Coordinates of C-alpha atoms and ligand atoms in Angstrom, one line a residue:
M1258 CA 1.5 28.8 8.3
A1259 CA -1.5 26.8 9.3
R1260 CA -4.4 27.0 11.7
I1261 CA -4.0 24.4 14.4
L1262 CA -6.7 23.6 16.9
V1263 CA -5.3 22.0 20.1
G1264 CA -7.6 20.0 22.4
V1265 CA -6.2 19.6 25.9
S1266 CA -7.7 16.8 28.0
G1267 CA -7.1 16.1 31.7
G1268 CA -3.7 14.8 32.7
I1269 CA -0.5 15.9 34.2
A1270 CA 1.1 16.0 30.7
A1271 CA -1.2 19.0 30.0
Y1272 CA 1.8 21.2 30.9
K1273 CA 3.5 19.9 27.8
A1274 CA 0.7 21.3 25.7
L1275 CA 1.8 24.8 26.8
E1276 CA 5.2 24.2 25.3
L1277 CA 3.6 22.8 22.1
V1278 CA 1.4 25.9 21.7
R1279 CA 4.4 28.1 22.3
L1280 CA 6.5 26.3 19.6
A1281 CA 3.6 26.3 17.2
T1282 CA 2.9 30.1 17.5
K1283 CA 6.7 30.7 17.3
A1284 CA 6.7 28.7 14.0
G1285 CA 4.1 31.1 12.6
H1286 CA 1.0 29.0 13.1
A1287 CA -2.3 30.4 14.3
V1288 CA -3.4 28.3 17.3
R1289 CA -6.7 28.0 19.2
V1290 CA -7.0 25.9 22.3
V1291 CA -10.0 24.0 23.7
Q1292 CA -9.8 22.3 27.1
T1293 CA -11.8 19.7 28.9
P1294 CA -13.0 20.8 32.3
T1295 CA -10.6 18.3 33.9
A1296 CA -7.7 19.7 31.9
Q1297 CA -8.3 23.0 33.7
R1298 CA -7.5 21.3 37.0
F1299 CA -4.0 20.8 35.7
V1300 CA -3.2 23.9 33.6
G1301 CA -5.2 27.1 33.6
A1302 CA -6.8 28.7 30.5
A1303 CA -5.0 32.0 31.1
S1304 CA -1.7 30.5 30.1
F1305 CA -3.0 29.1 26.8
A1306 CA -4.9 32.4 26.1
A1307 CA -1.7 34.4 26.7
L1308 CA 0.4 32.1 24.4
T1309 CA -2.1 31.9 21.6
G1310 CA -3.5 35.4 21.9
A1311 CA -7.0 34.0 21.6
P1312 CA -9.8 32.9 24.0
V1313 CA -9.7 29.4 25.4
L1314 CA -13.0 27.5 25.6
T1315 CA -14.2 24.4 27.5
S1316 CA -17.9 24.2 26.8
E1317 CA -20.1 24.4 23.7
F1318 CA -22.4 26.7 25.7
E1319 CA -19.7 29.3 26.5
R1320 CA -19.7 32.4 24.3
D1321 CA -16.6 32.7 22.2
P1322 CA -15.4 36.3 21.9
S1323 CA -13.6 35.4 18.7
R1324 CA -16.7 33.6 17.3
G1325 CA -14.7 30.6 16.2
A1326 CA -12.0 32.7 14.3
F1327 CA -8.3 31.9 14.6
P1328 CA -5.9 34.8 15.6
D1329 CA -5.1 35.5 11.9
Q1330 CA -8.8 35.7 11.0
A1331 CA -11.5 38.4 11.4
P1332 CA -14.4 37.1 13.5
P1333 CA -17.6 36.6 11.5
D1334 CA -20.6 38.9 11.9
H1335 CA -22.7 36.3 13.6
E1336 CA -22.2 33.9 16.5
P1337 CA -21.5 30.4 15.1
A1338 CA -21.5 27.2 17.1
S1339 CA -18.0 26.9 18.5
H1340 CA -17.6 23.2 18.1
L1341 CA -18.4 23.5 14.4
E1342 CA -16.7 26.8 13.5
L1343 CA -13.4 26.0 15.2
V1344 CA -12.8 22.8 13.2
R1345 CA -14.2 24.3 10.1
N1346 CA -11.5 27.0 10.3
A1347 CA -8.7 24.6 11.5
D1348 CA -6.3 22.9 9.1
A1349 CA -5.5 20.2 11.7
Y1350 CA -6.9 19.3 15.1
L1351 CA -4.5 17.8 17.6
V1352 CA -5.7 16.4 20.9
A1353 CA -2.7 16.5 23.3
P1354 CA -2.6 15.0 25.8
A1355 CA -5.4 12.6 25.0
G1356 CA -6.1 10.7 28.2
A1357 CA -7.6 7.2 28.3
N1358 CA -11.2 8.6 28.8
T1359 CA -11.0 11.1 26.0
L1360 CA -9.5 8.4 23.6
A1361 CA -12.4 6.1 24.5
K1362 CA -15.0 8.9 23.8
L1363 CA -13.3 9.8 20.5
A1364 CA -13.2 6.1 19.5
H1365 CA -16.9 5.7 20.1
G1366 CA -18.1 9.0 18.7
L1367 CA -19.2 10.5 22.0
A1368 CA -19.6 14.3 22.0
D1369 CA -20.1 15.3 25.6
N1370 CA -17.8 18.4 25.8
L1371 CA -16.4 20.9 23.4
L1372 CA -13.2 18.9 22.7
T1373 CA -15.1 15.7 21.8
S1374 CA -17.9 17.5 19.9
A1375 CA -15.4 19.4 17.8
A1376 CA -13.6 16.1 17.1
L1377 CA -16.8 14.6 15.8
A1378 CA -17.4 17.6 13.6
A1379 CA -13.8 17.7 12.3
R1380 CA -13.2 17.1 8.6
C1381 CA -9.6 18.3 8.9
P1382 CA -6.9 15.8 9.8
L1383 CA -7.3 14.6 13.4
L1384 CA -4.3 13.6 15.5
V1385 CA -4.3 12.2 19.0
A1386 CA -1.3 12.1 21.3
P1387 CA -2.1 9.7 24.1
A1388 CA -0.7 10.2 27.6
M1389 CA -1.5 8.1 30.6
N1390 CA -0.2 5.7 33.2
D1391 CA 1.3 2.5 31.7
A1392 CA -1.3 0.2 33.1
M1393 CA -4.1 2.3 31.5
W1394 CA -2.1 2.4 28.2
E1395 CA -1.6 -1.3 28.1
H1396 CA -5.2 -2.1 28.9
P1397 CA -6.9 -3.9 26.0
A1398 CA -9.7 -1.4 26.1
T1399 CA -7.3 1.5 25.4
Q1400 CA -5.5 -0.5 22.7
A1401 CA -8.8 -1.4 21.0
N1402 CA -9.9 2.2 21.1
L1403 CA -6.6 3.3 19.5
A1404 CA -7.0 0.6 16.8
L1405 CA -10.5 1.9 16.0
L1406 CA -9.2 5.4 15.7
R1407 CA -6.3 4.4 13.5
E1408 CA -8.7 2.4 11.3
R1409 CA -10.7 5.6 10.9
G1410 CA -7.6 7.5 9.7
V1411 CA -6.8 9.3 12.9
S1412 CA -3.1 9.8 13.3
V1413 CA -1.8 8.6 16.6
V1414 CA 1.4 10.3 17.9
E1415 CA 2.8 7.4 19.9
P1416 CA 3.7 8.0 23.6
G1417 CA 7.2 7.5 24.7
T1418 CA 8.5 5.1 27.3
G1419 CA 10.1 6.7 30.3
A1420 CA 9.4 8.2 33.7
L1421 CA 5.7 8.7 34.2
A1422 CA 3.9 11.3 36.2
T1423 CA 3.5 9.3 39.4
K1424 CA 6.6 9.4 41.4
G1425 CA 9.0 6.5 40.7
E1426 CA 6.8 5.0 37.9
W1427 CA 8.4 4.2 34.6
G1428 CA 6.9 2.7 31.4
P1429 CA 5.0 3.4 28.2
G1430 CA 2.4 6.2 28.2
R1431 CA 4.5 9.4 28.4
L1432 CA 3.2 12.1 26.1
A1433 CA 5.4 12.7 23.0
E1434 CA 7.7 15.7 23.4
P1435 CA 6.4 19.1 22.1
P1436 CA 8.7 19.3 19.1
E1437 CA 7.6 15.8 18.0
L1438 CA 3.9 16.8 18.4
L1439 CA 4.4 19.9 16.2
A1440 CA 6.3 17.8 13.7
A1441 CA 3.4 15.3 13.6
V1442 CA 0.9 18.1 12.9
E1443 CA 3.1 19.6 10.2
A1444 CA 3.6 16.2 8.6
A1445 CA -0.2 15.8 8.5
L1446 CA -0.4 19.2 6.8
A1447 CA 2.4 18.6 4.4
P1448 CA 1.4 19.7 0.9
E1449 CA 2.8 16.5 -0.7
A1450 CA 0.6 14.4 1.5
A1451 CA -2.4 16.5 0.5
A1452 CA -1.5 16.4 -3.2
G1453 CA -0.7 12.7 -3.2
G1454 CA 2.7 11.2 -4.1
P1455 CA 3.7 8.7 -6.8
W1456 CA 2.5 5.8 -4.6
D1457 CA -0.8 7.4 -3.7
G1458 CA -3.4 4.7 -3.5
L1459 CA -0.9 1.9 -3.0
S1460 CA -0.9 -0.1 0.1
V1461 CA 2.4 -1.2 1.6
L1462 CA 2.9 -3.8 4.4
V1463 CA 6.2 -3.7 6.2
T1464 CA 7.5 -6.0 8.9
A1465 CA 10.1 -4.7 11.3
G1466 CA 12.1 -5.6 14.3
G1467 CA 12.9 -9.0 15.7
T1468 CA 10.5 -11.6 17.2
R1469 CA 10.9 -12.9 20.8
E1470 CA 10.0 -16.5 21.5
P1471 CA 9.2 -17.1 25.1
I1472 CA 11.3 -19.6 27.1
D1473 CA 9.4 -18.9 30.4
A1474 CA 7.6 -16.1 32.0
V1475 CA 10.5 -13.7 31.8
R1476 CA 13.0 -15.1 29.2
Y1477 CA 12.9 -15.3 25.5
V1478 CA 14.9 -16.4 22.4
G1479 CA 15.4 -13.2 20.4
N1480 CA 17.8 -11.5 18.0
R1481 CA 19.5 -8.1 17.6
S1482 CA 17.2 -6.5 15.0
S1483 CA 16.3 -3.0 16.1
G1484 CA 13.6 -2.3 13.5
R1485 CA 15.5 0.6 12.0
M1486 CA 15.5 -0.7 8.5
G1487 CA 11.8 -1.6 8.5
F1488 CA 10.9 1.8 10.0
A1489 CA 13.0 3.6 7.4
L1490 CA 11.2 1.7 4.6
A1491 CA 7.8 2.6 6.2
A1492 CA 8.7 6.3 6.4
E1493 CA 9.9 6.5 2.8
A1494 CA 6.9 4.6 1.5
A1495 CA 4.6 7.0 3.4
A1496 CA 6.5 9.9 2.0
L1497 CA 5.7 8.6 -1.5
G1498 CA 2.0 8.7 -0.6
A1499 CA 1.4 5.0 0.1
G1500 CA -0.9 3.8 2.9
V1501 CA 1.5 2.0 5.2
T1502 CA 1.0 -0.7 7.8
V1503 CA 3.9 -1.8 9.9
V1504 CA 3.9 -5.1 11.8
A1505 CA 6.4 -4.1 14.5
A1506 CA 8.1 -6.8 16.6
N1507 CA 9.5 -5.4 19.7
V1508 CA 10.7 -2.1 18.2
A1509 CA 11.7 0.7 20.7
L1510 CA 11.8 3.5 18.1
D1511 CA 9.5 6.5 17.6
R1512 CA 6.3 5.9 15.6
H1513 CA 5.6 7.8 12.4
P1514 CA 2.3 9.7 12.7
G1515 CA 1.2 8.8 9.1
V1516 CA 1.8 5.0 9.5
R1517 CA -0.5 2.4 11.1
Y1518 CA 1.3 0.0 13.5
V1519 CA 0.3 -3.5 14.6
E1520 CA 2.5 -4.5 17.6
V1521 CA 3.5 -8.1 17.9
Q1522 CA 6.1 -10.1 19.9
T1523 CA 6.3 -13.7 18.5
A1524 CA 6.6 -15.2 15.1
A1525 CA 3.1 -16.6 15.5
E1526 CA 1.7 -13.2 16.2
L1527 CA 3.6 -11.7 13.3
Q1528 CA 2.2 -14.4 11.0
A1529 CA -1.3 -13.6 12.2
A1530 CA -0.9 -9.9 11.8
C1531 CA 0.6 -10.3 8.3
A1532 CA -2.2 -12.6 7.2
A1533 CA -4.7 -10.0 8.2
S1534 CA -3.2 -7.3 6.0
F1535 CA -1.5 -9.2 3.2
G1536 CA -4.5 -9.6 1.0
D1537 CA -4.9 -5.8 0.6
C1538 CA -1.3 -4.9 0.2
D1539 CA 0.4 -4.1 -3.1
V1540 CA 3.9 -4.3 -1.8
L1541 CA 5.3 -6.4 1.1
L1542 CA 8.6 -5.5 2.6
M1543 CA 9.6 -8.3 4.9
A1544 CA 12.4 -6.6 6.9
A1545 CA 11.7 -8.3 10.3
A1546 CA 14.1 -10.8 11.7
V1547 CA 11.6 -13.7 12.3
A1548 CA 12.8 -16.5 14.6
D1549 CA 13.4 -19.7 12.7
F1550 CA 13.1 -21.8 15.9
R1551 CA 11.2 -21.3 19.1
P1552 CA 11.1 -23.3 22.4
E1553 CA 8.9 -26.2 22.0
Q1554 CA 7.2 -25.4 25.3
A1555 CA 7.2 -22.1 27.1
A1556 CA 7.1 -22.4 30.9
A1557 CA 4.3 -20.4 32.4
E1558 CA 6.4 -19.7 35.5
K1559 CA 9.9 -18.4 35.8
L1560 CA 12.3 -21.4 35.5
K1561 CA 14.4 -21.7 38.7
K1562 CA 18.1 -22.5 38.5
A1563 CA 18.3 -24.4 41.8
G1564 CA 19.2 -28.0 41.3
R1565 CA 20.1 -27.6 37.6
E1566 CA 23.6 -28.0 36.2
V1567 CA 22.4 -27.8 32.6
L1568 CA 19.2 -26.4 31.1
E1569 CA 18.2 -28.0 27.9
L1570 CA 15.9 -26.2 25.5
R1571 CA 14.3 -28.0 22.7
L1572 CA 13.5 -25.7 19.8
E1573 CA 10.9 -26.4 17.1
A1574 CA 10.8 -24.7 13.7
T1575 CA 8.5 -21.8 13.2
P1576 CA 6.5 -21.4 10.1
D1577 CA 8.2 -19.5 7.3
V1578 CA 5.9 -16.5 7.2
L1579 CA 7.2 -15.0 4.0
A1580 CA 7.1 -18.3 2.1
G1581 CA 3.5 -18.8 3.3
L1582 CA 2.4 -15.4 2.1
A1583 CA 4.2 -15.9 -1.2
A1584 CA 2.3 -19.1 -1.8
A1585 CA -1.0 -17.2 -1.4
R1586 CA 0.0 -14.1 -3.4
R1587 CA -2.3 -12.6 -6.0
P1588 CA -1.1 -11.2 -9.4
G1589 CA 0.2 -7.7 -9.2
Q1590 CA 1.7 -8.0 -5.6
V1591 CA 5.4 -7.3 -5.2
L1592 CA 7.1 -9.3 -2.4
I1593 CA 10.5 -8.4 -1.1
G1594 CA 12.4 -10.4 1.5
F1595 CA 15.5 -9.5 3.5
A1596 CA 18.4 -11.7 4.2
A1597 CA 21.0 -11.0 6.9
E1598 CA 24.0 -13.2 6.1
T1599 CA 27.5 -13.5 7.5
G1600 CA 30.2 -13.8 4.9
A1601 CA 30.4 -11.6 1.9
A1602 CA 31.5 -14.4 -0.4
T1603 CA 28.3 -16.4 0.0
A1604 CA 25.8 -13.7 0.9
V1605 CA 24.5 -13.0 -2.6
A1606 CA 24.3 -16.7 -3.5
Y1607 CA 22.2 -17.3 -0.3
G1608 CA 20.0 -14.4 -1.2
R1609 CA 19.4 -15.7 -4.7
D1610 CA 18.6 -19.1 -3.2
K1611 CA 16.0 -17.5 -0.9
L1612 CA 14.5 -15.5 -3.9
E1613 CA 13.8 -18.7 -5.7
R1614 CA 13.0 -21.0 -2.8
K1615 CA 10.5 -18.5 -1.2
G1616 CA 9.0 -17.3 -4.5
L1617 CA 9.9 -13.6 -4.1
D1618 CA 10.4 -10.7 -6.5
A1619 CA 13.5 -9.4 -4.7
V1620 CA 15.8 -10.1 -1.8
V1621 CA 17.8 -7.4 0.0
V1622 CA 20.9 -9.0 1.2
N1623 CA 23.3 -7.6 3.8
D1624 CA 26.4 -8.9 5.3
V1625 CA 25.8 -8.4 9.0
G1626 CA 29.3 -9.7 9.8
Q1627 CA 30.7 -6.3 8.8
P1628 CA 31.2 -3.8 11.6
G1629 CA 28.9 -0.7 11.6
I1630 CA 26.2 -1.9 9.2
G1631 CA 23.1 -4.1 9.5
F1632 CA 21.8 -5.0 12.9
D1633 CA 21.1 -2.2 15.3
A1634 CA 23.2 0.2 13.2
A1635 CA 22.3 3.5 11.6
D1636 CA 23.9 2.5 8.3
N1637 CA 23.5 -0.4 5.9
Q1638 CA 25.1 -1.7 2.7
V1639 CA 23.1 -4.1 0.7
T1640 CA 22.8 -6.0 -2.6
I1641 CA 19.3 -6.2 -4.1
V1642 CA 18.9 -9.5 -5.8
T1643 CA 16.1 -9.9 -8.4
A1644 CA 15.4 -12.4 -11.1
G1645 CA 17.0 -10.0 -13.6
G1646 CA 20.2 -9.4 -11.8
E1647 CA 21.9 -7.8 -8.8
Q1648 CA 22.3 -4.2 -7.7
A1649 CA 24.9 -3.3 -5.1
V1650 CA 23.9 -0.3 -2.9
P1651 CA 26.9 1.2 -1.2
R1652 CA 27.0 2.0 2.5
A1653 CA 24.5 4.7 3.4
D1654 CA 22.1 5.6 6.1
K1655 CA 19.0 3.4 6.3
A1656 CA 16.7 6.1 4.8
A1657 CA 18.9 6.1 1.6
I1658 CA 19.0 2.3 1.5
A1659 CA 15.2 2.3 1.9
R1660 CA 14.8 4.6 -1.1
A1661 CA 16.9 2.3 -3.2
V1662 CA 14.7 -0.7 -2.2
L1663 CA 11.6 1.3 -3.0
R1664 CA 12.9 2.2 -6.4
V1665 CA 13.4 -1.5 -7.1
A1666 CA 9.8 -2.2 -5.8
D1667 CA 8.6 0.5 -8.1
D1668 CA 10.3 -1.1 -11.1
L1669 CA 8.8 -4.4 -10.2
L1670 CA 5.3 -2.9 -9.8
G1671 CA 5.7 -1.4 -13.2
A1672 CA 6.5 -4.8 -14.6
T1673 CA 3.4 -6.4 -13.1
A1674 CA -0.3 -6.2 -14.0
A1675 CA -0.7 -3.4 -11.5
P1676 CA -1.1 0.1 -12.9
A1677 CA 2.4 1.5 -13.4
R1678 CA 3.3 4.2 -10.9
R1679 CA 6.8 5.3 -11.7
L1680 CA 9.0 7.3 -9.4
G1681 CA 11.1 8.6 -12.2
G1682 CA 14.7 9.5 -12.2
Ligands
LIG2590 N1 11.3 -15.1 7.4 C1 9.9 -15.4 7.6 N2 9.6 -16.4 8.5 C2 10.6 -17.1 9.2 C3 11.9 -16.8 8.9 C4 12.2 -15.8 8.0 O1 9.1 -14.8 7.1 N3 10.3 -18.0 10.0 C5 11.6 -14.1 6.4 C6 12.4 -12.9 6.9 O2 11.5 -11.9 7.3 C7 13.2 -12.5 5.7 C8 13.3 -13.7 4.9 O3 12.4 -14.6 5.4 O4 12.5 -11.5 4.9 C9 14.7 -14.4 5.0 O5 14.9 -14.7 6.3 P1 16.1 -15.7 6.7 O6 16.0 -16.1 8.1 O7 17.4 -15.1 6.2 O8 15.8 -17.0 5.8 P2 15.8 -18.5 6.1 O9 15.0 -19.1 4.9 O10 15.3 -18.7 7.4 O11 17.3 -18.9 5.9 P3 18.5 -19.1 6.9 O12 18.8 -20.5 6.7 O13 19.6 -18.2 6.4 O14 18.0 -18.8 8.2

């Protein structure tokens, strides 16, 4: 049971906050709600008050009959300032939906209503669940504001892609579903996260997904990587207490609230994003399928087929991102590459060759020629190749494979100059 403060900002998705509050109270949490004045144009305070059994506030100047107490608490004998008392009592503060304007205010420390003042005063975990039109979501200002918030340790519950509020519109920006919002809050409150896991203090950089190299304005050279393996590695590393950054190349999967994401499309963008985070990382897990070749020139317009019997594409080699990072590694870092091969007989030998050629500590080899494993599949079956030998990991879901990879990373960390943090078992 926890005390959850829910901040509802203006937007059609505010109706989903009602369901979130219902689920949270049903799960035994004590919930208080603050709304922005605009939010009340979408959903009335009476509904939230009925669901939480507590008053709903919109302004710092409004008297709180509960004096900042949550439904499970006795009100104090004085009248504290609501924006301070509510967050002092809360175990977590979730702003859902967080519209573009509210996100901008939170990113820049503005405190012009109860929701934003409370956020500025919050020492408990702060989560934001953005919801807006896709054009607003994709605007560089919104993305920069989100990056600022993430840098400051705010958890972002990523919006989904789907039908948006305006009739007929579709795209990214849809508020995460209420069960996902509650799960994000509960994850932020998880005692193991608070207590710190065996990888507490370690920094892990994961690449995931597959790069897309533009041919013209609408077409690209890509691959079938879904990002599942990389995202599973990130989730498991976060569960161990590590600070995790994922460089995600075109991944259409739900984001983990405790993980920082950098979104990229091309090999060049992935290289730049990795370069920015590599220096600080202790473990690099290079699960992304990075294009080895890209069109020499991408046409700015859409190429027309009229008058063409054949279209020739000239491809040039991309830089080997992993080999480049390995060349710049500092002592104590553990670098693990991934090799998707076709042909069980040669896969491990190719993996060992990559280990040596790229200067890595381990290579996770999988035979993507086999049905049901590897690319865009829930399961995988791998062989982890290290200087000391090979470990076959039988077919399992990607979370189990990720745990096996992290155990090897942990052994390798123990063998380096870095302080040994053993997982045990
Ligand atoms: N990789 C990389 N940059 C590239 C290509 C690959 O960083 N341009 C990384 C991948 O993320 C992976 C590892 O290198 O962790 C092995 O990728 P793979 O494509 O199998 O290796 P290559 O050396 O390109 O070998 P191949 O001839 O099999 O394509």
